[in-house]
Coordinates of C-alpha atoms in Angstrom, one line a residue:
X900 CA -24.1 -14.9 -38.4
X901 CA -24.5 -18.1 -40.4
X902 CA -28.0 -19.3 -41.4
X903 CA -27.4 -22.4 -39.3
X904 CA -26.7 -20.4 -36.2
X905 CA -29.7 -18.1 -36.8
X906 CA -32.0 -21.1 -37.2
X907 CA -30.7 -22.8 -34.0
X908 CA -31.0 -19.6 -32.0
X909 CA -34.5 -19.0 -33.3
X910 CA -35.6 -22.5 -32.4
X911 CA -34.1 -22.3 -29.0
X912 CA -35.5 -18.9 -28.4
X913 CA -39.0 -20.1 -29.4
X914 CA -38.7 -23.2 -27.1
X915 CA -37.5 -21.0 -24.2
X916 CA -40.2 -18.4 -24.8
X917 CA -43.0 -21.0 -24.9
X918 CA -41.7 -22.7 -21.8
X919 CA -41.4 -19.4 -20.0
X920 CA -45.0 -18.4 -21.0
X921 CA -46.3 -21.8 -19.8
X922 CA -44.2 -21.6 -16.6
X923 CA -45.4 -18.0 -15.8
X924 CA -49.0 -19.0 -16.5
X925 CA -48.6 -22.0 -14.3
X926 CA -47.2 -19.9 -11.4
X927 CA -49.9 -17.2 -11.8
X928 CA -52.6 -19.9 -11.9
X929 CA -51.2 -21.7 -8.9
X930 CA -51.0 -18.4 -6.9
X931 CA -54.6 -17.5 -7.9
X932 CA -56.0 -21.0 -7.1
X933 CA -54.3 -21.2 -3.7
X934 CA -55.3 -17.6 -2.8
X935 CA -58.9 -18.5 -3.7
X936 CA -58.6 -21.6 -1.5
X937 CA -57.3 -19.4 1.3
X938 CA -60.2 -17.0 0.8
X939 CA -62.7 -19.9 1.1
X940 CA -60.9 -21.1 4.3
X941 CA -61.2 -17.5 5.7
X942 CA -64.9 -17.5 5.0
X943 CA -65.3 -20.8 6.9
X944 CA -63.1 -19.6 9.7
X945 CA -65.0 -16.3 10.0
X946 CA -68.3 -18.2 10.1
X947 CA -67.1 -20.5 12.9
X948 CA -65.8 -17.6 14.9
X949 CA -69.0 -15.6 14.4
X950 CA -71.1 -18.5 15.6
X951 CA -68.9 -19.0 18.6
X952 CA -69.3 -15.4 19.6
X953 CA -73.1 -15.5 19.1
X954 CA -73.3 -18.6 21.4
X955 CA -71.2 -17.0 24.2
X956 CA -73.7 -16.5 27.1
X957 CA -72.0 -13.3 28.3
X958 CA -71.9 -11.8 24.7
X959 CA -68.3 -10.7 25.4
X960 CA -65.2 -12.1 23.8
X961 CA -62.7 -14.0 26.0
X962 CA -59.4 -15.8 25.7
X963 CA -61.1 -18.7 24.0
X964 CA -62.2 -16.7 21.0
X965 CA -59.9 -18.6 18.7
X966 CA -60.7 -22.0 20.1
X967 CA -63.9 -22.8 18.2
X968 CA -63.8 -26.4 16.8
X969 CA -62.3 -26.6 13.2
X970 CA -60.0 -23.6 13.3
X971 CA -56.6 -24.5 11.8
X972 CA -53.1 -23.7 13.0
X973 CA -52.1 -20.2 12.1
X974 CA -55.6 -18.8 12.1
X975 CA -55.6 -15.2 13.3
X976 CA -58.6 -13.7 15.1
X977 CA -59.0 -10.2 16.3
X978 CA -62.0 -8.5 18.1
X979 CA -62.5 -4.7 17.9
X980 CA -64.9 -2.5 19.8
X981 CA -65.1 1.2 18.8
X982 CA -61.9 0.7 16.9
X983 CA -60.0 -0.5 19.8
X984 CA -58.6 -4.1 19.8
X985 CA -59.9 -6.2 22.6
X986 CA -58.4 -9.6 21.7
X987 CA -56.0 -10.4 18.9
X988 CA -54.6 -14.0 18.9
X989 CA -53.1 -16.5 16.4
X990 CA -53.2 -20.2 16.9
X991 CA -49.6 -21.6 17.3
X992 CA -48.4 -25.0 16.1
X993 CA -50.0 -26.6 19.2
X994 CA -53.4 -25.0 18.6
X995 CA -53.0 -22.6 21.5
X996 CA -53.9 -18.9 21.1
X997 CA -50.9 -16.6 21.1
X998 CA -51.2 -12.8 21.3
X999 CA -49.9 -10.7 18.5
X1000 CA -48.0 -7.5 18.8
X1001 CA -49.7 -4.1 19.0
X1002 CA -48.3 -3.1 15.6
X1003 CA -49.8 -6.1 14.0
X1004 CA -53.1 -5.5 15.7
X1005 CA -53.2 -1.9 14.5
X1006 CA -52.6 -3.1 10.9
X1007 CA -55.7 -5.3 11.3
X1008 CA -57.8 -2.3 12.3
X1009 CA -57.5 -0.9 8.8
X1010 CA -59.4 -3.8 7.2
X1011 CA -62.7 -2.8 5.7
X1012 CA -65.7 -4.6 7.1
X1013 CA -67.7 -6.7 4.6
X1014 CA -65.0 -6.3 1.8
X1015 CA -63.4 -9.1 0.0
X1016 CA -60.4 -10.8 1.7
X1017 CA -57.2 -8.7 1.4
X1018 CA -53.5 -9.4 2.1
X1019 CA -52.0 -7.5 5.0
X1020 CA -48.3 -7.4 6.1
X1021 CA -48.2 -8.1 9.9
X1022 CA -44.5 -7.7 10.3
X1023 CA -41.5 -10.0 10.2
X1024 CA -42.8 -12.5 12.7
X1025 CA -46.2 -13.2 11.2
X1026 CA -45.6 -12.1 7.6
X1027 CA -48.4 -11.7 5.1
X1028 CA -51.9 -12.7 6.1
X1029 CA -55.1 -12.9 4.1
X1030 CA -57.8 -11.3 6.3
X1031 CA -61.5 -10.4 6.2
X1032 CA -63.7 -8.4 8.6
X1033 CA -67.3 -8.9 9.6
X1034 CA -69.7 -7.2 12.1
X1035 CA -70.7 -9.2 15.2
X1036 CA -73.2 -7.1 17.3
X1037 CA -71.5 -3.9 18.3
X1038 CA -68.0 -5.2 17.5
X1039 CA -65.9 -6.0 14.4
X1040 CA -64.4 -9.5 14.0
X1041 CA -61.3 -9.9 11.9
X1042 CA -60.2 -13.4 10.8
X1043 CA -57.1 -14.3 8.8
X1044 CA -54.9 -17.1 7.5
X1045 CA -51.2 -17.0 6.7
X1046 CA -50.0 -16.6 3.0
X1047 CA -46.7 -18.5 3.7
X1048 CA -48.0 -21.8 2.4
X1049 CA -49.1 -20.1 -0.9
X1050 CA -45.7 -18.4 -1.2
X1051 CA -43.9 -21.7 -0.5
X1052 CA -45.9 -23.4 -3.2
X1053 CA -45.3 -20.6 -5.7
X1054 CA -41.5 -20.5 -5.0
X1055 CA -41.3 -24.3 -5.4
X1056 CA -43.1 -24.1 -8.7
X1057 CA -40.9 -21.2 -9.8
X1058 CA -37.7 -23.3 -9.3
X1059 CA -39.4 -26.2 -11.1
X1060 CA -40.1 -23.9 -14.0
X1061 CA -36.5 -22.6 -14.0
X1062 CA -35.2 -26.2 -14.0
X1063 CA -37.6 -27.0 -16.9
X1064 CA -36.4 -23.9 -18.8
X1065 CA -32.8 -24.9 -18.3
X1066 CA -33.5 -28.4 -19.5
X1067 CA -35.5 -27.1 -22.4
X1068 CA -32.7 -24.7 -23.3
X1069 CA -30.1 -27.6 -23.3
X1070 CA -32.3 -30.1 -25.0
X1071 CA -33.7 -27.6 -27.5
X1072 CA -30.1 -26.5 -28.4
X1073 CA -29.0 -30.1 -29.0
X1074 CA -32.1 -31.1 -30.9
X1075 CA -32.2 -27.9 -32.9
X1076 CA -28.5 -28.2 -33.8
X1077 CA -29.0 -31.8 -35.0
X1078 CA -32.2 -31.1 -36.9
X1079 CA -30.9 -27.9 -38.5
X1080 CA -27.6 -29.6 -39.5
X1081 CA -29.3 -32.4 -41.2
X1082 CA -31.8 -30.1 -42.8
X1083 CA -29.1 -27.9 -44.2
X1084 CA -26.8 -30.6 -45.6
X1085 CA -28.4 -30.4 -49.1
X1086 CA -27.8 -26.6 -49.0
X1087 CA -24.2 -27.2 -47.9
X1088 CA -23.7 -29.6 -50.8
X1089 CA -25.0 -26.9 -53.2
X1090 CA -22.5 -24.4 -51.6
X1091 CA -19.7 -26.9 -51.9
X1092 CA -20.5 -27.5 -55.6
X1093 CA -20.6 -23.7 -56.2
X1094 CA -17.2 -23.3 -54.4
X1095 CA -15.7 -26.1 -56.4
X1096 CA -16.8 -24.4 -59.6
X1097 CA -15.5 -21.1 -58.4
X1098 CA -12.1 -22.6 -57.8
X1099 CA -11.9 -24.5 -61.1
X1100 CA -10.0 -23.0 -64.1
X1101 CA -12.7 -22.8 -66.7
X1102 CA -10.2 -22.9 -69.6
X1103 CA -11.5 -26.2 -71.0
X1104 CA -14.9 -27.0 -72.3
X1105 CA -15.0 -30.3 -70.3
X1106 CA -14.0 -28.6 -67.0
X1107 CA -17.6 -28.8 -65.7
X1108 CA -18.3 -32.4 -66.7
X1109 CA -19.4 -34.4 -63.7
X1110 CA -19.7 -31.4 -61.5
X1111 CA -23.3 -31.4 -60.4
X1112 CA -25.4 -31.0 -57.2
X1113 CA -26.8 -34.4 -56.0
X1114 CA -29.9 -32.9 -54.4
X1115 CA -32.5 -32.3 -57.1
X1116 CA -35.8 -33.3 -55.4
X1117 CA -38.4 -31.0 -56.9
X1118 CA -40.6 -31.3 -53.7
X1119 CA -38.1 -29.4 -51.6
X1120 CA -36.8 -25.8 -51.9
X1121 CA -33.1 -26.9 -51.8
X1122 CA -33.9 -29.6 -54.4
X1123 CA -35.3 -27.0 -56.8
X1124 CA -32.3 -24.7 -56.2
X1125 CA -30.0 -27.7 -56.9
X1126 CA -31.9 -28.6 -60.1
X1127 CA -31.7 -24.9 -61.3
X1128 CA -28.0 -24.9 -60.4
X1129 CA -27.3 -28.0 -62.4
X1130 CA -29.2 -26.6 -65.4
X1131 CA -27.1 -23.4 -65.1
X1132 CA -23.9 -25.5 -65.1
X1133 CA -25.2 -27.4 -68.2
X1134 CA -25.8 -24.1 -70.0
X1135 CA -22.3 -22.8 -69.0
X1136 CA -20.7 -26.0 -70.2
X1137 CA -22.5 -25.8 -73.5
X1138 CA -21.5 -22.2 -73.9
X1139 CA -17.9 -23.1 -73.1
X1140 CA -17.9 -25.9 -75.7
X1141 CA -19.4 -23.5 -78.3
X1142 CA -16.7 -20.9 -77.4
X1143 CA -14.0 -23.5 -77.7
X1144 CA -15.2 -24.7 -81.0
X1145 CA -15.4 -21.1 -82.2
X1146 CA -11.9 -20.3 -80.9
X1147 CA -10.6 -23.5 -82.5
X1148 CA -12.1 -22.5 -85.8
X1149 CA -10.5 -19.0 -85.5
X1150 CA -7.1 -20.5 -84.6
X1151 CA -7.3 -22.9 -87.5
X1152 CA -8.3 -20.1 -89.8
X1153 CA -5.4 -17.9 -88.6
X1154 CA -3.0 -20.8 -89.0
X1155 CA -4.2 -21.7 -92.4
X1156 CA -4.3 -18.1 -93.6
X1157 CA -0.9 -17.4 -92.2
X1158 CA 0.5 -20.5 -93.8
X1159 CA -1.1 -19.7 -97.2
X1160 CA 0.0 -16.1 -97.1
X1161 CA 3.7 -16.8 -96.7
X1162 CA 4.1 -18.0 -100.3
X1163 CA 2.5 -15.0 -102.1
X1164 CA 4.2 -12.6 -99.7
X1165 CA 7.6 -14.2 -100.5
X1166 CA 6.8 -13.8 -104.2
X1167 CA 5.8 -10.2 -103.8
X1168 CA 8.9 -9.5 -101.9
X1169 CA 11.1 -11.3 -104.4
X1170 CA 9.6 -9.5 -107.4
X1171 CA 9.8 -6.1 -105.7
X1172 CA 13.5 -6.7 -104.8
X1173 CA 14.2 -7.9 -108.4
X1174 CA 12.5 -4.8 -109.8
X1175 CA 14.4 -2.5 -107.5
X1176 CA 17.8 -4.0 -108.4
X1177 CA 16.9 -3.5 -112.0
X1178 CA 16.0 0.1 -111.3
X1179 CA 18.5 1.6 -113.7
X1180 CA 16.0 1.8 -116.5
X1181 CA 13.1 2.8 -114.2
X1182 CA 12.0 6.2 -113.0
X1183 CA 13.1 7.2 -109.5
X1184 CA 9.5 7.2 -108.2
X1185 CA 8.9 3.6 -109.4
X1186 CA 12.1 2.5 -107.7
X1187 CA 11.0 4.2 -104.6
X1188 CA 7.6 2.5 -104.8
X1189 CA 9.2 -0.9 -105.3
X1190 CA 11.4 -0.3 -102.2
X1191 CA 8.2 0.5 -100.2
X1192 CA 6.5 -2.6 -101.5
X1193 CA 9.5 -4.7 -100.5
X1194 CA 9.6 -3.1 -97.1
X1195 CA 5.9 -3.6 -96.4
X1196 CA 6.0 -7.2 -97.7
X1197 CA 8.8 -7.9 -95.2
X1198 CA 6.8 -6.3 -92.4
X1199 CA 3.7 -8.2 -93.4
X1200 CA 5.7 -11.4 -93.6
X1201 CA 6.9 -10.9 -90.1
X1202 CA 3.4 -10.3 -88.9
X1203 CA 2.1 -13.5 -90.7
X1204 CA 5.0 -15.4 -89.1
X1205 CA 4.0 -14.1 -85.7
X1206 CA 0.3 -15.0 -86.2
X1207 CA 1.3 -18.5 -87.3
X1208 CA 3.6 -18.9 -84.3
X1209 CA 0.8 -17.8 -81.9
X1210 CA -1.7 -20.2 -83.6
X1211 CA 0.8 -23.1 -83.2
X1212 CA 1.5 -22.1 -79.6
X1213 CA -2.3 -22.2 -78.9
X1214 CA -2.3 -25.7 -80.2
X1215 CA 0.6 -26.7 -77.9
X1216 CA 3.2 -27.1 -80.6
X1217 CA 6.4 -25.3 -81.5
X1218 CA 8.2 -26.0 -78.2
X1219 CA 11.4 -28.2 -78.5
X1220 CA 12.8 -28.7 -75.1
X1221 CA 16.6 -28.9 -74.6
X1222 CA 19.2 -27.3 -72.3
X1223 CA 19.6 -23.6 -73.2
X1224 CA 22.3 -21.2 -72.2
X1225 CA 20.3 -18.1 -71.3
X1226 CA 23.4 -16.1 -70.7
X1227 CA 24.5 -16.6 -74.3
X1228 CA 21.0 -15.7 -75.6
X1229 CA 21.0 -12.5 -73.6
X1230 CA 24.4 -11.4 -74.8
X1231 CA 23.5 -12.1 -78.5
X1232 CA 20.2 -10.2 -78.1
X1233 CA 22.0 -7.2 -76.5
X1234 CA 24.7 -7.1 -79.2
X1235 CA 22.0 -7.1 -81.9
X1236 CA 20.2 -4.3 -80.1
X1237 CA 23.5 -2.3 -79.9
X1238 CA 23.7 -2.5 -83.7
X1239 CA 20.1 -1.7 -84.3
X1240 CA 19.8 1.1 -81.9
X1241 CA 23.1 2.8 -81.1
X1242 CA 21.4 5.8 -79.5
X1243 CA 20.1 3.7 -76.5
X1244 CA 22.4 2.8 -73.6
X1245 CA 21.9 -1.0 -73.4
X1246 CA 23.6 -2.8 -70.5
X1247 CA 23.9 -6.4 -69.3
X1248 CA 23.6 -7.7 -65.7
X1249 CA 24.3 -11.4 -65.7
X1250 CA 26.1 -13.7 -63.2
X1251 CA 29.7 -14.6 -64.0
X1252 CA 28.8 -18.3 -64.5
X1253 CA 26.4 -19.4 -67.3
X1254 CA 22.7 -19.6 -66.4
X1255 CA 21.0 -22.6 -68.1
X1256 CA 17.4 -23.8 -68.3
X1257 CA 15.5 -26.4 -70.2
X1258 CA 13.5 -24.9 -73.0
X1259 CA 13.3 -24.0 -76.7
X1260 CA 16.4 -21.9 -77.6
X1261 CA 14.8 -20.2 -80.6
X1262 CA 11.6 -19.2 -78.7
X1263 CA 13.5 -18.0 -75.6
X1264 CA 15.7 -15.9 -77.9
X1265 CA 12.6 -14.4 -79.4
X1266 CA 11.3 -13.6 -76.0
X1267 CA 14.5 -11.6 -75.1
X1268 CA 14.6 -9.9 -78.5
X1269 CA 10.9 -8.9 -78.3
X1270 CA 11.3 -7.4 -74.8
X1271 CA 14.5 -5.5 -75.7
X1272 CA 12.9 -4.3 -79.0
X1273 CA 9.8 -3.2 -77.1
X1274 CA 12.0 -1.2 -74.8
X1275 CA 13.9 0.4 -77.7
X1276 CA 10.9 1.1 -79.7
X1277 CA 8.8 2.8 -77.1
X1278 CA 11.5 4.9 -75.3
X1279 CA 13.3 8.0 -76.5
X1280 CA 17.0 8.1 -77.5
X1281 CA 19.4 8.1 -74.6
X1282 CA 17.2 5.8 -72.5
X1283 CA 19.1 3.2 -70.4
X1284 CA 18.0 -0.4 -70.9
X1285 CA 19.3 -3.1 -68.6
X1286 CA 18.9 -6.8 -69.4
X1287 CA 19.5 -9.0 -66.3
X1288 CA 19.5 -12.7 -65.2
X1289 CA 19.2 -13.9 -61.7
X1290 CA 18.9 -17.6 -60.5
X1291 CA 16.0 -18.1 -58.0
X1292 CA 14.6 -21.1 -56.3
X1293 CA 13.5 -23.6 -58.9
X1294 CA 14.1 -21.3 -61.9
X1295 CA 15.5 -18.1 -63.4
X1296 CA 14.3 -14.5 -63.5
X1297 CA 15.0 -12.6 -66.7
X1298 CA 14.5 -8.8 -66.3
X1299 CA 14.4 -6.0 -68.9
X1300 CA 14.4 -2.6 -67.3
X1301 CA 14.3 0.8 -68.9
X1302 CA 14.3 4.4 -67.7
X1303 CA 11.7 5.7 -70.1
X1304 CA 8.5 7.6 -69.4
X1305 CA 6.6 4.5 -68.2
X1306 CA 3.4 2.8 -69.3
X1307 CA -0.1 4.2 -68.7
X1308 CA -1.6 2.3 -65.7
X1309 CA -4.9 2.0 -67.6
X1310 CA -3.1 0.1 -70.3
X1311 CA -1.3 -2.4 -68.1
X1312 CA -4.1 -5.0 -67.8
X1313 CA -4.3 -5.4 -71.5
X1314 CA -0.5 -5.1 -72.2
X1315 CA -0.1 -8.7 -73.3
X1316 CA -3.3 -8.9 -75.4
X1317 CA -2.9 -9.5 -79.1
X1318 CA -2.8 -6.3 -81.3
X1319 CA -2.8 -4.2 -78.1
X1320 CA -0.8 -1.0 -78.5
X1321 CA -0.4 1.7 -76.0
X1322 CA 0.4 4.5 -78.4
X1323 CA -0.8 7.2 -76.0
X1324 CA 1.3 6.0 -73.1
X1325 CA 4.8 5.8 -74.7
X1326 CA 6.5 7.5 -77.5
X1327 CA 6.4 5.6 -80.8
X1328 CA 9.4 5.8 -83.1
X1329 CA 8.2 3.1 -85.5
X1330 CA 5.1 1.2 -86.1
X1331 CA 4.4 -2.1 -84.4
X1332 CA 1.9 -4.9 -84.9
X1333 CA 1.0 -5.3 -81.2
X1334 CA 2.0 -9.0 -81.3
X1335 CA 5.4 -8.8 -79.7
X1336 CA 4.4 -9.0 -76.1
X1337 CA 1.6 -11.4 -76.8
X1338 CA 4.3 -13.8 -78.3
X1339 CA 6.4 -13.2 -75.1
X1340 CA 3.5 -14.2 -72.9
X1341 CA 2.5 -17.2 -75.0
X1342 CA 6.1 -18.6 -75.2
X1343 CA 6.7 -18.0 -71.5
X1344 CA 3.4 -19.8 -70.6
X1345 CA 4.4 -22.7 -72.9
X1346 CA 7.5 -23.0 -70.8
X1347 CA 5.5 -23.1 -67.6
X1348 CA 6.5 -19.6 -66.5
X1349 CA 4.9 -16.2 -66.3
X1350 CA 5.6 -12.5 -67.1
X1351 CA 5.1 -9.6 -64.7
X1352 CA 5.5 -5.9 -65.4
X1353 CA 5.8 -2.9 -63.1
X1354 CA 5.9 0.6 -64.5
X1355 CA 6.3 4.1 -63.3
X1356 CA 7.9 7.2 -64.9
X1357 CA 11.6 6.5 -65.1
X1358 CA 11.4 2.8 -64.2
X1359 CA 9.7 0.1 -66.2
X1360 CA 10.6 -3.5 -65.5
X1361 CA 9.5 -6.7 -67.3
X1362 CA 10.3 -9.8 -65.3
X1363 CA 10.1 -13.3 -66.9
X1364 CA 10.0 -16.1 -64.4
X1365 CA 11.2 -19.3 -66.0
X1366 CA 11.3 -22.7 -64.3
X1367 CA 14.3 -24.9 -64.7
X1368 CA 12.1 -27.8 -65.7
X1369 CA 9.2 -26.5 -67.9
X1370 CA 7.6 -30.0 -68.3
X1371 CA 7.2 -30.3 -64.5
X1372 CA 5.8 -26.8 -64.2
X1373 CA 3.2 -27.2 -66.9
X1374 CA 2.2 -30.6 -65.5
X1375 CA 1.8 -29.1 -62.0
X1376 CA -0.7 -26.4 -63.3
X1377 CA -4.3 -27.0 -62.1

């Protein structure tokens, strides 16, 4: 349940509870007051009847027992001698005495003499009566008044209270909804700002510029929350700027170092190759050492070139867009792989018609070569590798599938990280720098595409999704 709904329900429940308590108190008070008034009227009626009997010359009751001056309509009077009813009448609407039933009269005989007035049920015709009994000579006089007027007043007030409760419920709901909605607007703005930040790609240091909560009044709780939230966004923005500056410095260092290392590495390689070719006058172990120096310099040069390429891709360079025949690139890469690894079964699955996209031919060729090399390097001899192309809506899917032992699921999340190598998950025939798949991911992203991988024993598939128009795909990214 939302906070707004809880607050509205709480306010409405409080209004209804207060109204119900006030209504119930009013009903109880009204019933008590009117019952007290009836008791006072019974006392007056009893006194009048008592004086009338005492003034009767014969000293015996007669049919005019209920006719004393001042008795109201509905007044009940009964006269008992030795527990036997002598006369029991009630004044009708015309002020005439009307006898009551024997059952009602017997119910009156149970009233205690001298006690406080009590309510007695006299049957369906008369209903409840408030009665009191006094002694008059040798007899007992019982006088009562109907409770129907009290009940009518209580029921009228009850329905008034119910109507007020219904009105309070409706009015309270509307007022509470309006008040709570207006009161929670600042909190909603805080939530909207937080949701906006959560949806934003925080890959730029200026991503949070201008994203702030407008409610910062320190006198309110929501204002203090908004002020704290804005300070947090400021700290995050500062941290992102510091991180971006640090990353920029690292990228610049890698680019500069890679660029500067190419020249001495080329010299080392050249001198090693020259020495090896002149190895006729050198001992065999020196010739072998020179060949190893040459081999490692070639390997290190390749790694430096990869680092330089990644640094330039990070800066948004090194992509020259033109129409590229992907089918030709796939066939060239597969032919090179056949020559480099004749013990693998490498197949091609491409459409009969050429598949073309807009991109950088050299970098896309490097993507295909890296994926095929990765499959060759990390699978045993005899593994089947299939390179396929398939046109899809708005782009092309390039797939490289192998039937090797698969990739460890724990290694998949960091598969495209730089210098990541899953040596424990796949067999390793030769060493690798851990930059091949990172270059694949960087080049594909620079083309506005993405790389997906699924792997299980016997079936590992790398899928490269390339758009036909990389400029539009990159521009459409949030």
